[in-house]
mmCIF file of C-alpha atoms in Angstrom:
data_model
loop_
_atom_site.group_PDB
_atom_site.id
_atom_site.type_symbol
_atom_site.label_atom_id
_atom_site.label_comp_id
_atom_site.label_asym_id
_atom_site.label_seq_id
_atom_site.Cartn_x
_atom_site.Cartn_y
_atom_site.Cartn_z
ATOM 1 C CA MET A 273 -9.453 -1.013 -15.134
ATOM 2 C CA LYS A 274 -7.873 0.159 -18.525
ATOM 3 C CA SER A 275 -5.183 2.592 -17.736
ATOM 4 C CA ILE A 276 -2.380 2.949 -15.237
ATOM 5 C CA HIS A 277 -4.082 6.377 -14.291
ATOM 6 C CA GLU A 278 -7.271 5.161 -12.929
ATOM 7 C CA ARG A 279 -7.813 5.916 -9.376
ATOM 8 C CA THR A 280 -10.260 4.535 -6.902
ATOM 9 C CA THR A 281 -12.070 7.127 -4.554
ATOM 10 C CA LEU A 282 -11.332 6.760 -0.904
ATOM 11 C CA ASN A 283 -14.186 7.206 1.690
ATOM 12 C CA ASN A 284 -13.391 10.977 2.048
ATOM 13 C CA GLY A 285 -13.490 11.804 -1.703
ATOM 14 C CA VAL A 286 -9.738 11.763 -2.107
ATOM 15 C CA LYS A 287 -8.717 9.659 -5.170
ATOM 16 C CA MET A 288 -5.999 7.227 -4.804
ATOM 17 C CA PRO A 289 -3.924 5.196 -7.857
ATOM 18 C CA TRP A 290 -5.052 1.629 -8.032
ATOM 19 C CA LEU A 291 -1.308 0.777 -8.802
ATOM 20 C CA GLY A 292 1.692 2.388 -6.874
ATOM 21 C CA LEU A 293 5.331 1.670 -6.556
ATOM 22 C CA GLY A 294 6.537 0.291 -3.077
ATOM 23 C CA VAL A 295 9.994 1.482 -2.229
ATOM 24 C CA TYR A 296 10.860 -0.805 0.630
ATOM 25 C CA LYS A 297 14.480 -1.829 0.758
ATOM 26 C CA ALA A 298 15.277 0.957 -1.908
ATOM 27 C CA GLU A 299 18.580 2.410 -0.767
ATOM 28 C CA ASP A 300 18.172 6.242 0.203
ATOM 29 C CA GLY A 301 19.890 8.576 -2.375
ATOM 30 C CA ARG A 302 20.514 7.418 -6.089
ATOM 31 C CA GLU A 303 18.862 4.164 -5.925
ATOM 32 C CA VAL A 304 15.467 5.366 -4.711
ATOM 33 C CA ILE A 305 15.599 8.515 -6.719
ATOM 34 C CA ASN A 306 16.258 6.693 -10.108
ATOM 35 C CA THR A 307 13.665 3.883 -9.295
ATOM 36 C CA ILE A 308 11.016 6.641 -9.001
ATOM 37 C CA LYS A 309 11.885 8.530 -11.842
ATOM 38 C CA GLU A 310 11.629 5.188 -13.786
ATOM 39 C CA ALA A 311 8.282 4.500 -12.416
ATOM 40 C CA VAL A 312 7.042 8.174 -12.928
ATOM 41 C CA SER A 313 8.257 7.867 -16.596
ATOM 42 C CA ALA A 314 6.233 4.534 -16.731
ATOM 43 C CA GLY A 315 3.126 6.150 -15.674
ATOM 44 C CA TYR A 316 3.029 5.376 -11.783
ATOM 45 C CA ARG A 317 1.795 8.117 -9.656
ATOM 46 C CA SER A 318 1.650 6.520 -6.381
ATOM 47 C CA ILE A 319 4.799 6.035 -3.934
ATOM 48 C CA ASP A 320 4.693 4.285 -0.699
ATOM 49 C CA THR A 321 7.243 4.667 1.690
ATOM 50 C CA ALA A 322 7.598 4.798 5.330
ATOM 51 C CA ALA A 323 9.692 6.050 8.298
ATOM 52 C CA ILE A 324 11.539 2.816 8.810
ATOM 53 C CA TYR A 325 12.420 2.342 5.146
ATOM 54 C CA GLU A 326 14.893 5.358 5.929
ATOM 55 C CA ASN A 327 14.433 6.676 2.403
ATOM 56 C CA GLU A 328 12.098 9.533 2.868
ATOM 57 C CA GLU A 329 14.475 12.111 1.928
ATOM 58 C CA GLY A 330 15.388 10.301 -1.463
ATOM 59 C CA VAL A 331 11.672 10.153 -2.320
ATOM 60 C CA GLY A 332 11.327 13.698 -1.491
ATOM 61 C CA GLU A 333 14.409 14.530 -3.809
ATOM 62 C CA ALA A 334 12.666 12.318 -6.680
ATOM 63 C CA ILE A 335 9.394 14.336 -6.314
ATOM 64 C CA ARG A 336 11.235 17.458 -7.019
ATOM 65 C CA GLN A 337 13.187 16.021 -9.780
ATOM 66 C CA VAL A 338 10.508 14.262 -11.700
ATOM 67 C CA ASP A 339 8.657 16.217 -14.463
ATOM 68 C CA VAL A 340 5.163 15.820 -13.133
ATOM 69 C CA PRO A 341 3.264 18.424 -10.988
ATOM 70 C CA ARG A 342 3.229 17.647 -7.222
ATOM 71 C CA GLU A 343 -0.570 17.422 -7.215
ATOM 72 C CA GLU A 344 -0.614 14.539 -9.693
ATOM 73 C CA LEU A 345 1.615 12.466 -7.232
ATOM 74 C CA PHE A 346 0.125 10.399 -4.389
ATOM 75 C CA ILE A 347 2.660 10.200 -1.418
ATOM 76 C CA THR A 348 2.079 7.472 1.416
ATOM 77 C CA THR A 349 4.345 7.187 4.473
ATOM 78 C CA LYS A 350 3.917 5.633 7.724
ATOM 79 C CA VAL A 351 4.540 6.263 11.594
ATOM 80 C CA TRP A 352 6.730 3.333 12.904
ATOM 81 C CA ASN A 353 6.259 1.206 16.217
ATOM 82 C CA ASP A 354 8.489 3.304 18.461
ATOM 83 C CA ARG A 355 6.646 6.467 17.625
ATOM 84 C CA HIS A 356 3.343 5.620 18.908
ATOM 85 C CA GLY A 357 1.127 7.925 21.161
ATOM 86 C CA TYR A 358 -0.375 11.290 20.442
ATOM 87 C CA ASP A 359 2.626 13.729 20.877
ATOM 88 C CA GLU A 360 5.377 11.095 19.318
ATOM 89 C CA ALA A 361 3.056 10.519 16.293
ATOM 90 C CA ILE A 362 2.812 14.230 15.528
ATOM 91 C CA LYS A 363 6.487 14.625 15.810
ATOM 92 C CA ALA A 364 6.980 11.588 13.822
ATOM 93 C CA PHE A 365 4.770 12.945 11.161
ATOM 94 C CA GLU A 366 6.396 16.417 10.975
ATOM 95 C CA GLU A 367 9.928 14.494 10.697
ATOM 96 C CA SER A 368 8.653 12.452 7.788
ATOM 97 C CA ARG A 369 7.070 15.472 6.010
ATOM 98 C CA GLU A 370 10.225 17.714 6.325
ATOM 99 C CA LYS A 371 12.377 14.642 4.968
ATOM 100 C CA LEU A 372 9.917 14.517 2.081
ATOM 101 C CA GLY A 373 9.818 18.047 1.429
ATOM 102 C CA VAL A 374 6.165 18.410 1.093
ATOM 103 C CA ASP A 375 3.780 20.578 2.595
ATOM 104 C CA VAL A 376 0.917 17.969 2.680
ATOM 105 C CA ILE A 377 1.228 13.963 2.651
ATOM 106 C CA ASP A 378 -1.291 12.590 0.779
ATOM 107 C CA LEU A 379 -1.848 9.320 3.094
ATOM 108 C CA TYR A 380 -0.590 8.810 6.566
ATOM 109 C CA LEU A 381 -0.773 5.240 8.006
ATOM 110 C CA ILE A 382 -0.067 3.558 11.210
ATOM 111 C CA HIS A 383 2.566 0.949 10.224
ATOM 112 C CA TRP A 384 1.552 -1.607 12.807
ATOM 113 C CA PRO A 385 -1.111 -2.067 15.665
ATOM 114 C CA VAL A 386 1.002 -1.823 18.662
ATOM 115 C CA THR A 387 -1.188 -3.317 21.509
ATOM 116 C CA GLY A 388 -2.568 -0.632 23.850
ATOM 117 C CA LYS A 389 -1.147 2.336 21.875
ATOM 118 C CA PHE A 390 -2.785 2.559 18.471
ATOM 119 C CA THR A 391 -5.982 4.287 19.533
ATOM 120 C CA GLU A 392 -4.041 7.388 20.964
ATOM 121 C CA THR A 393 -1.908 7.254 17.710
ATOM 122 C CA TRP A 394 -5.137 7.594 15.550
ATOM 123 C CA LYS A 395 -5.965 10.434 17.587
ATOM 124 C CA ALA A 396 -3.086 12.230 16.381
ATOM 125 C CA LEU A 397 -3.682 11.269 12.956
ATOM 126 C CA GLU A 398 -7.115 12.565 13.097
ATOM 127 C CA HIS A 399 -5.738 15.904 14.308
ATOM 128 C CA LEU A 400 -3.284 16.119 11.462
ATOM 129 C CA TYR A 401 -6.254 15.436 8.922
ATOM 130 C CA LYS A 402 -8.685 18.075 10.670
ATOM 131 C CA GLU A 403 -5.623 20.535 10.234
ATOM 132 C CA GLY A 404 -5.413 19.578 6.502
ATOM 133 C CA ARG A 405 -1.644 18.489 6.872
ATOM 134 C CA VAL A 406 -2.579 15.156 5.324
ATOM 135 C CA ARG A 407 -5.217 14.231 2.625
ATOM 136 C CA ALA A 408 -6.136 10.874 4.131
ATOM 137 C CA ILE A 409 -5.279 8.791 7.271
ATOM 138 C CA GLY A 410 -5.198 4.921 7.530
ATOM 139 C CA VAL A 411 -3.775 2.040 8.874
ATOM 140 C CA SER A 412 -1.597 -0.826 7.915
ATOM 141 C CA ASN A 413 -1.399 -4.610 9.289
ATOM 142 C CA PHE A 414 -4.650 -4.162 11.155
ATOM 143 C CA ASN A 415 -6.823 -7.507 11.248
ATOM 144 C CA ILE A 416 -10.549 -7.216 12.074
ATOM 145 C CA HIS A 417 -10.307 -6.994 15.661
ATOM 146 C CA HIS A 418 -7.856 -4.196 15.417
ATOM 147 C CA LEU A 419 -10.218 -2.296 13.226
ATOM 148 C CA GLU A 420 -12.884 -2.862 15.963
ATOM 149 C CA THR A 421 -11.098 -1.603 18.746
ATOM 150 C CA LEU A 422 -9.804 1.414 16.700
ATOM 151 C CA LEU A 423 -13.661 2.207 15.417
ATOM 152 C CA GLU A 424 -15.073 2.123 18.977
ATOM 153 C CA GLU A 425 -13.061 5.260 19.739
ATOM 154 C CA ALA A 426 -12.400 7.051 16.157
ATOM 155 C CA GLU A 427 -14.178 10.079 14.940
ATOM 156 C CA ILE A 428 -12.843 9.108 11.457
ATOM 157 C CA VAL A 429 -12.958 5.900 9.711
ATOM 158 C CA PRO A 430 -9.673 4.769 8.330
ATOM 159 C CA SER A 431 -9.602 5.194 4.493
ATOM 160 C CA VAL A 432 -6.932 2.571 3.938
ATOM 161 C CA ASN A 433 -5.891 -0.881 5.259
ATOM 162 C CA GLN A 434 -2.765 -2.004 3.852
ATOM 163 C CA MET A 435 -1.868 -5.797 4.164
ATOM 164 C CA GLU A 436 0.273 -8.432 3.314
ATOM 165 C CA TYR A 437 -2.094 -9.658 0.493
ATOM 166 C CA HIS A 438 -1.585 -12.365 -2.449
ATOM 167 C CA PRO A 439 -2.898 -15.575 -3.645
ATOM 168 C CA LEU A 440 -1.785 -17.469 -0.554
ATOM 169 C CA LEU A 441 -3.293 -14.786 1.829
ATOM 170 C CA ALA A 442 -6.429 -13.360 0.156
ATOM 171 C CA LEU A 443 -7.966 -12.324 3.331
ATOM 172 C CA PRO A 444 -11.559 -12.836 2.368
ATOM 173 C CA GLU A 445 -13.034 -11.944 5.940
ATOM 174 C CA LEU A 446 -10.968 -8.823 6.553
ATOM 175 C CA HIS A 447 -11.698 -7.473 2.749
ATOM 176 C CA ALA A 448 -15.371 -7.835 3.456
ATOM 177 C CA PHE A 449 -15.338 -6.209 6.757
ATOM 178 C CA CYS A 450 -13.261 -3.386 5.056
ATOM 179 C CA LYS A 451 -15.816 -3.041 2.257
ATOM 180 C CA GLU A 452 -18.615 -2.761 4.832
ATOM 181 C CA LYS A 453 -16.904 -0.019 6.709
ATOM 182 C CA GLY A 454 -15.714 1.755 3.510
ATOM 183 C CA ILE A 455 -11.984 0.950 3.982
ATOM 184 C CA GLN A 456 -9.995 0.465 0.964
ATOM 185 C CA LEU A 457 -7.946 -2.797 1.238
ATOM 186 C CA GLU A 458 -4.346 -2.198 -0.077
ATOM 187 C CA ALA A 459 -1.750 -4.965 -0.973
ATOM 188 C CA TRP A 460 1.794 -4.879 0.148
ATOM 189 C CA SER A 461 4.244 -7.826 -0.957
ATOM 190 C CA PRO A 462 1.494 -8.949 -3.515
ATOM 191 C CA LEU A 463 4.114 -10.724 -5.446
ATOM 192 C CA THR A 464 5.453 -12.755 -2.672
ATOM 193 C CA ARG A 465 9.135 -11.989 -3.931
ATOM 194 C CA GLY A 466 8.483 -14.388 -6.556
ATOM 195 C CA ARG A 467 7.670 -17.352 -4.545
ATOM 196 C CA ILE A 468 4.408 -18.406 -6.240
ATOM 197 C CA PHE A 469 5.791 -17.213 -9.796
ATOM 198 C CA ASP A 470 6.084 -21.188 -10.653
ATOM 199 C CA ASP A 471 2.583 -22.297 -9.139
ATOM 200 C CA PRO A 472 1.041 -24.162 -12.016
ATOM 201 C CA ILE A 473 -2.170 -22.340 -11.466
ATOM 202 C CA ILE A 474 -0.461 -18.949 -11.931
ATOM 203 C CA THR A 475 1.882 -20.111 -14.877
ATOM 204 C CA SER A 476 -0.727 -21.663 -16.902
ATOM 205 C CA ILE A 477 -2.933 -18.377 -16.656
ATOM 206 C CA ALA A 478 0.112 -16.474 -17.428
ATOM 207 C CA GLU A 479 0.531 -18.630 -20.738
ATOM 208 C CA LYS A 480 -3.274 -18.266 -21.632
ATOM 209 C CA HIS A 481 -2.741 -14.498 -21.557
ATOM 210 C CA GLY A 482 0.927 -14.163 -22.839
ATOM 211 C CA LYS A 483 1.673 -12.211 -20.025
ATOM 212 C CA SER A 484 4.245 -12.933 -16.824
ATOM 213 C CA PRO A 485 3.164 -14.363 -13.385
ATOM 214 C CA ALA A 486 3.782 -10.963 -11.795
ATOM 215 C CA GLN A 487 1.201 -9.444 -14.264
ATOM 216 C CA ILE A 488 -1.302 -12.100 -13.676
ATOM 217 C CA ILE A 489 -1.067 -11.762 -9.765
ATOM 218 C CA LEU A 490 -1.037 -7.881 -9.993
ATOM 219 C CA ARG A 491 -4.122 -8.013 -12.506
ATOM 220 C CA TRP A 492 -5.923 -10.277 -9.840
ATOM 221 C CA ASP A 493 -5.354 -7.769 -7.253
ATOM 222 C CA LEU A 494 -7.023 -4.828 -9.237
ATOM 223 C CA GLN A 495 -9.815 -7.058 -10.374
ATOM 224 C CA ASN A 496 -10.354 -7.853 -6.833
ATOM 225 C CA GLU A 497 -10.583 -4.106 -6.067
ATOM 226 C CA VAL A 498 -7.431 -4.260 -3.858
ATOM 227 C CA VAL A 499 -4.948 -1.347 -4.306
ATOM 228 C CA THR A 500 -1.547 -2.626 -4.937
ATOM 229 C CA ILE A 501 2.061 -1.582 -4.538
ATOM 230 C CA PRO A 502 4.479 -3.879 -5.944
ATOM 231 C CA LYS A 503 8.276 -2.878 -5.060
ATOM 232 C CA SER A 504 11.275 -3.118 -7.516
ATOM 233 C CA VAL A 505 14.383 -1.060 -8.309
ATOM 234 C CA THR A 506 14.933 -2.932 -11.687
ATOM 235 C CA PRO A 507 13.719 -0.595 -14.638
ATOM 236 C CA SER A 508 12.304 -3.724 -16.779
ATOM 237 C CA ARG A 509 10.326 -5.096 -13.870
ATOM 238 C CA ILE A 510 8.814 -1.851 -13.070
ATOM 239 C CA ARG A 511 7.505 -1.354 -16.467
ATOM 240 C CA GLU A 512 6.381 -4.886 -16.765
ATOM 241 C CA ASN A 513 4.286 -4.511 -13.328
ATOM 242 C CA ALA A 514 2.771 -1.466 -15.009
ATOM 243 C CA ALA A 515 1.789 -3.371 -18.219
ATOM 244 C CA ILE A 516 -1.415 -5.110 -16.697
ATOM 245 C CA PHE A 517 -4.055 -2.823 -18.209
ATOM 246 C CA ASP A 518 -4.537 -4.350 -21.774
ATOM 247 C CA PHE A 519 -6.101 -7.595 -20.639
ATOM 248 C CA GLU A 520 -8.539 -9.114 -18.128
ATOM 249 C CA LEU A 521 -8.918 -12.068 -16.289
ATOM 250 C CA ASP A 522 -12.078 -14.016 -16.885
ATOM 251 C CA GLN A 523 -14.064 -15.321 -14.085
ATOM 252 C CA GLU A 524 -12.530 -18.817 -14.182
ATOM 253 C CA ASP A 525 -9.018 -17.211 -14.136
ATOM 254 C CA MET A 526 -10.309 -15.683 -10.895
ATOM 255 C CA ASP A 527 -11.795 -18.430 -9.341
ATOM 256 C CA LYS A 528 -8.701 -20.572 -9.751
ATOM 257 C CA ILE A 529 -6.475 -17.663 -8.254
ATOM 258 C CA ASN A 530 -8.849 -17.148 -5.374
ATOM 259 C CA SER A 531 -8.731 -21.239 -4.580
ATOM 260 C CA MET A 532 -5.011 -20.889 -3.779
ATOM 261 C CA ASN A 533 -5.874 -19.048 -0.617
ATOM 262 C CA LYS A 534 -4.064 -20.897 2.264
ATOM 263 C CA ASN A 535 -4.026 -18.156 4.858
ATOM 264 C CA HIS A 536 -0.103 -18.121 4.604
ATOM 265 C CA ARG A 537 1.915 -15.344 5.609
ATOM 266 C CA PHE A 538 5.441 -14.971 4.368
ATOM 267 C CA SER A 539 6.013 -11.853 6.881
ATOM 268 C CA GLY A 540 4.988 -10.908 10.305
ATOM 269 C CA ASP A 541 1.687 -11.508 11.878
ATOM 270 C CA PRO A 542 0.005 -8.426 13.125
ATOM 271 C CA ASP A 543 -1.166 -10.294 16.350
ATOM 272 C CA THR A 544 2.442 -11.180 17.435
ATOM 273 C CA PHE A 545 4.796 -8.619 15.341
ATOM 274 C CA ALA A 546 4.335 -5.147 17.230
#
């Protein structure tokens, strides 16, 4: 990958940027608007929000203010755990769409696999997709067994599975399963909020390439064919996170980072969180 504008082709033919901006914890209003404007100026075209982030209105306002056509932007949002079920999910989608102020959402995800409910919710997402109200549908925080349960009843295979993913949680079995099924893996919290920036493997590779630890980790994501959405509201970090297309990690670098996997989560476990 040589450019921030490169995209992966999802299983339905829709093209999604490899690198995007996550806006979790970005305050609605001026903060999230300015953050997105800075990101778009730096070349980002993908913005990832969710109903639970409570900043969809600010994301929508930013979409209207940036000097980029709507069709060049890729907007993701998600249905939260208290809105599962067919009718509730349809209503939740419309609420998000109205807050965002868009006719069509690019990617709509089930945020967490609420036990006994997510298959019914998926039927609602399939309906929205068939009606053309969303360009692609997917899931977030789904382990293999969740995906297997979903696929038993699904008419449409999810386009994306968004997971906590970083060098300490590389999810090799899940990644292989998703590849087999044609599901694009996407990383949330790829930078672990800086917790592994001082790891000697990461720092040595960063020194080798003259890059920051964050840039090394994000490049590792992309070379593993994982879409990544680092979050930041700091202009310098937003631009730093985007400056990962002028170098490549060699196989030795990749192997060293891959060896860091400990199946360690910093956030909720999909089997117990929802």
